[in-house]
């Protein structure tokens, strides 16, 4: 089929439908997790990214297997898009033997080197110098692979963030710094932690471009990412992409988010990235009601299957707690 003409980085109708599938899958995965926490079935910390899915889909769509993502606690969708299957991911959240870390860490710190996924760190911002180190490796090895490193606007106030950007700018490293600016760092609103409006402005100090975009527009995120990836692969160095968005749930599932108003939440829910994209696709006639129903059924089946698999998977053996460790 003919590609859509209005996008600079052209997407076929099939690719647009694939994007729609990922948005739905990641949303449903998180929504189910939230329910499982309330049922007492998932007991690790759960930090959903509901409302922020367009950032993960727009940045991960079109990445190569060899490119690396350095995800945050809210970015479980990047694991799915980089190739971890839903069963394994759900088992990880249940702390089961069939999960990525075989039930031996809290749900958030595993990585999969073969799929290009770096394990997350608990210390905010600390993933960024590590991501820069990985980008330095890519540069030294003369590959054209790229690192995509995620962080919140809160993390952009840490020293690690500034060191990582400075080093990456000086070395012209192949790295994309993707800020998920969801307006709050835990309970702290952005205006109480930053004296400027846009995290993107910080890039200029380090000698590369920063751009602030609508993080709820999957195509805007995709196009911006594609441009930045092309520059990074060509040896033109880093880009900072700030995606303005909002997290619908609290910081974690145990946070009721009393620090914000219902009106604010309602305003951001009206900018839900999924209906916006759905309307766009329907306008193009790329998505019909039947096709949407078919994709939604596939998503539900995938998640139901993942939960059933995880629930019936074995718990880890206590005696294996220290295997695979080295010091
Ligand atoms: C260096 C550091 N300081 C504080 C914390 C505690 N903490 C965990 S998450 C969080 C808020 C994170 O906000 P942000 O970086 O904006 O990311 P978001 O959770 O909003 O996606 C805080 C303060 C931490 N993990 N690391």
PDB file of C-alpha atoms and ligand atoms in Angstrom, residues 47 52 72-74 122-125 151-156 158 180 182 184-186 247 251, ligand 1:
ATOM      1  CA  UNK A  47       4.973   2.448  38.446  1.00  0.00           C
ATOM      2  CA  UNK A  52       2.552   8.285  28.541  1.00  0.00           C
ATOM      3  CA  UNK A  72      12.980   4.139  33.515  1.00  0.00           C
ATOM      4  CA  UNK A  73      10.682   2.570  36.084  1.00  0.00           C
ATOM      5  CA  UNK A  74       7.666   3.657  34.011  1.00  0.00           C
ATOM      6  CA  UNK A 122      17.049   3.002  41.364  1.00  0.00           C
ATOM      7  CA  UNK A 123      19.110   6.161  41.665  1.00  0.00           C
ATOM      8  CA  UNK A 124      17.404   8.675  39.416  1.00  0.00           C
ATOM      9  CA  UNK A 125      19.628  10.043  36.688  1.00  0.00           C
ATOM     10  CA  UNK A 151      14.527  10.054  32.292  1.00  0.00           C
ATOM     11  CA  UNK A 152      11.958  12.194  34.085  1.00  0.00           C
ATOM     12  CA  UNK A 153      12.051  15.965  34.475  1.00  0.00           C
ATOM     13  CA  UNK A 154      12.858  15.294  38.136  1.00  0.00           C
ATOM     14  CA  UNK A 155      15.971  13.352  37.165  1.00  0.00           C
ATOM     15  CA  UNK A 156      17.065  16.276  34.987  1.00  0.00           C
ATOM     16  CA  UNK A 158      20.481  15.636  39.294  1.00  0.00           C
ATOM     17  CA  UNK A 180       9.318  12.082  29.928  1.00  0.00           C
ATOM     18  CA  UNK A 182       4.957  14.131  33.201  1.00  0.00           C
ATOM     19  CA  UNK A 184       5.524  15.647  38.687  1.00  0.00           C
ATOM     20  CA  UNK A 185       8.526  14.066  40.349  1.00  0.00           C
ATOM     21  CA  UNK A 186       6.651  11.981  42.868  1.00  0.00           C
ATOM     22  CA  UNK A 247       0.914  10.239  34.263  1.00  0.00           C
ATOM     23  CA  UNK A 251       3.868   7.961  41.223  1.00  0.00           C
TER      24      UNK A 251
HETATM   25  C1  LIG B   1      18.758  10.281  43.180  1.00  0.00           C
HETATM   26  C2  LIG B   1      17.364   9.915  43.631  1.00  0.00           C
HETATM   27  N1  LIG B   1      16.664  10.803  44.395  1.00  0.00           N
HETATM   28  C3  LIG B   1      15.407  10.494  44.828  1.00  0.00           C
HETATM   29  C4  LIG B   1      14.853   9.267  44.538  1.00  0.00           C
HETATM   30  C5  LIG B   1      13.432   8.921  45.028  1.00  0.00           C
HETATM   31  N2  LIG B   1      12.514   8.985  43.904  1.00  0.00           N
HETATM   32  C6  LIG B   1      12.175   7.879  43.215  1.00  0.00           C
HETATM   33  S1  LIG B   1      11.172   8.215  41.879  1.00  0.00           S
HETATM   34  C7  LIG B   1      11.182   9.875  42.243  1.00  0.00           C
HETATM   35  C8  LIG B   1      10.449  10.851  41.345  1.00  0.00           C
HETATM   36  C9  LIG B   1      10.911  10.741  39.924  1.00  0.00           C
HETATM   37  O1  LIG B   1      10.459  11.795  39.127  1.00  0.00           O
HETATM   38  P1  LIG B   1      10.934  11.939  37.640  1.00  0.00           P
HETATM   39  O2  LIG B   1      12.415  11.852  37.520  1.00  0.00           O
HETATM   40  O3  LIG B   1      10.303  13.163  37.105  1.00  0.00           O
HETATM   41  O4  LIG B   1      10.336  10.633  36.914  1.00  0.00           O
HETATM   42  P2  LIG B   1       8.836  10.119  36.921  1.00  0.00           P
HETATM   43  O5  LIG B   1       8.699   9.158  38.088  1.00  0.00           O
HETATM   44  O6  LIG B   1       7.955  11.305  37.051  1.00  0.00           O
HETATM   45  O7  LIG B   1       8.622   9.409  35.629  1.00  0.00           O
HETATM   46  C10 LIG B   1      11.951  10.139  43.383  1.00  0.00           C
HETATM   47  C11 LIG B   1      12.168  11.493  43.928  1.00  0.00           C
HETATM   48  C12 LIG B   1      15.633   8.366  43.760  1.00  0.00           C
HETATM   49  N3  LIG B   1      15.167   7.170  43.399  1.00  0.00           N
HETATM   50  N4  LIG B   1      16.868   8.708  43.322  1.00  0.00           N
END
